[in-house]
XYZ file of C-alpha atoms in Angstrom:
110
model
C 19.350 -81.936 -18.118
C 18.361 -79.529 -15.231
C 21.060 -81.825 -13.452
C 23.639 -80.229 -15.218
C 22.649 -76.945 -15.552
C 22.015 -76.597 -11.514
C 25.076 -78.738 -10.464
C 27.507 -76.666 -12.517
C 25.686 -73.402 -11.017
C 26.526 -74.786 -7.487
C 30.118 -75.241 -8.333
C 30.945 -72.227 -9.983
C 29.546 -70.387 -7.260
C 31.480 -72.013 -5.013
C 34.627 -70.889 -6.894
C 33.434 -67.809 -6.749
C 33.462 -67.540 -3.208
C 36.394 -69.246 -2.925
C 38.026 -67.404 -5.443
C 36.732 -63.784 -3.337
C 38.048 -65.373 -0.297
C 41.519 -65.633 -1.155
C 42.241 -62.954 -3.782
C 43.245 -64.954 -5.920
C 42.240 -64.013 -10.144
C 41.567 -67.238 -12.027
C 43.376 -65.995 -14.696
C 46.824 -65.311 -13.481
C 46.967 -69.009 -12.643
C 47.148 -72.227 -15.343
C 44.198 -74.909 -14.723
C 46.645 -76.960 -13.126
C 48.209 -74.729 -10.233
C 44.906 -72.646 -9.078
C 43.493 -75.319 -7.013
C 47.118 -75.368 -5.768
C 47.605 -71.441 -4.834
C 43.849 -71.425 -3.525
C 44.844 -74.607 -1.171
C 47.644 -72.580 0.116
C 45.760 -69.280 0.571
C 42.423 -70.915 2.375
C 41.937 -70.272 6.294
C 43.194 -73.508 8.018
C 41.084 -75.136 8.664
C 38.917 -74.882 5.947
C 34.843 -75.548 5.798
C 35.124 -77.920 2.466
C 37.125 -81.072 2.946
C 39.785 -81.651 -0.359
C 37.326 -83.772 -2.967
C 34.991 -81.067 -2.120
C 37.906 -78.540 -3.622
C 38.569 -80.789 -6.982
C 34.999 -81.072 -7.402
C 35.379 -77.404 -7.593
C 38.389 -76.890 -9.273
C 39.219 -79.343 -11.783
C 37.016 -80.111 -14.952
C 35.168 -82.414 -13.990
C 32.261 -83.928 -15.997
C 29.329 -81.744 -13.641
C 31.566 -78.320 -14.860
C 31.778 -80.035 -18.593
C 27.795 -80.454 -18.680
C 26.915 -77.124 -17.396
C 26.376 -73.870 -19.853
C 26.432 -70.785 -19.193
C 22.043 -70.989 -18.315
C 23.517 -72.793 -15.695
C 24.041 -69.354 -13.456
C 20.209 -68.286 -13.050
C 17.388 -70.939 -11.409
C 15.086 -71.003 -8.706
C 16.817 -72.161 -4.817
C 14.787 -75.076 -5.145
C 15.377 -76.559 -7.837
C 19.054 -76.660 -7.337
C 19.351 -79.357 -5.251
C 18.317 -81.491 -7.891
C 22.028 -82.403 -8.710
C 21.969 -84.694 -5.466
C 17.889 -86.149 -6.236
C 18.548 -86.986 -9.812
C 21.947 -88.036 -10.552
C 23.639 -90.676 -11.113
C 25.948 -89.577 -8.676
C 27.666 -92.200 -6.419
C 27.172 -92.181 -2.391
C 30.076 -90.185 -1.565
C 29.857 -87.489 -4.829
C 25.993 -86.551 -3.643
C 27.978 -86.223 0.135
C 30.651 -84.102 -1.805
C 27.998 -82.194 -3.634
C 26.068 -81.582 -0.168
C 28.817 -80.097 1.504
C 29.487 -78.118 -1.411
C 25.898 -76.719 -1.233
C 25.770 -76.110 2.649
C 29.145 -74.009 1.746
C 27.487 -71.928 -0.942
C 23.666 -71.533 0.269
C 24.865 -72.179 4.279
C 22.095 -74.875 4.378
C 22.167 -78.268 4.133
C 20.600 -79.432 0.785
C 16.695 -80.692 1.404
C 16.661 -83.668 -0.509
C 13.241 -85.000 -0.338
């Protein structure tokens, strides 16, 4: 589904941006230690909260259901994860935070 692709795309872009910011090579860490390494190097305060960082760096259904096609897509369609999914309100809020971090604007939800 498009939700899976675009959700994965936003999370991947956020991950890349944060890894660049912290100068971390994710291949140097086991997945369980990557989030702790990132958190230790992030500037304080940081634009994203713990829930958003967990969503970006931990294996979640969004990441599992995405695939390589998630790395391309029209920007207007990227908000589909917020509009057309079965996310809880807190998950929608977290996704909107990550989207704003990646793209610099609030997602257009209407």
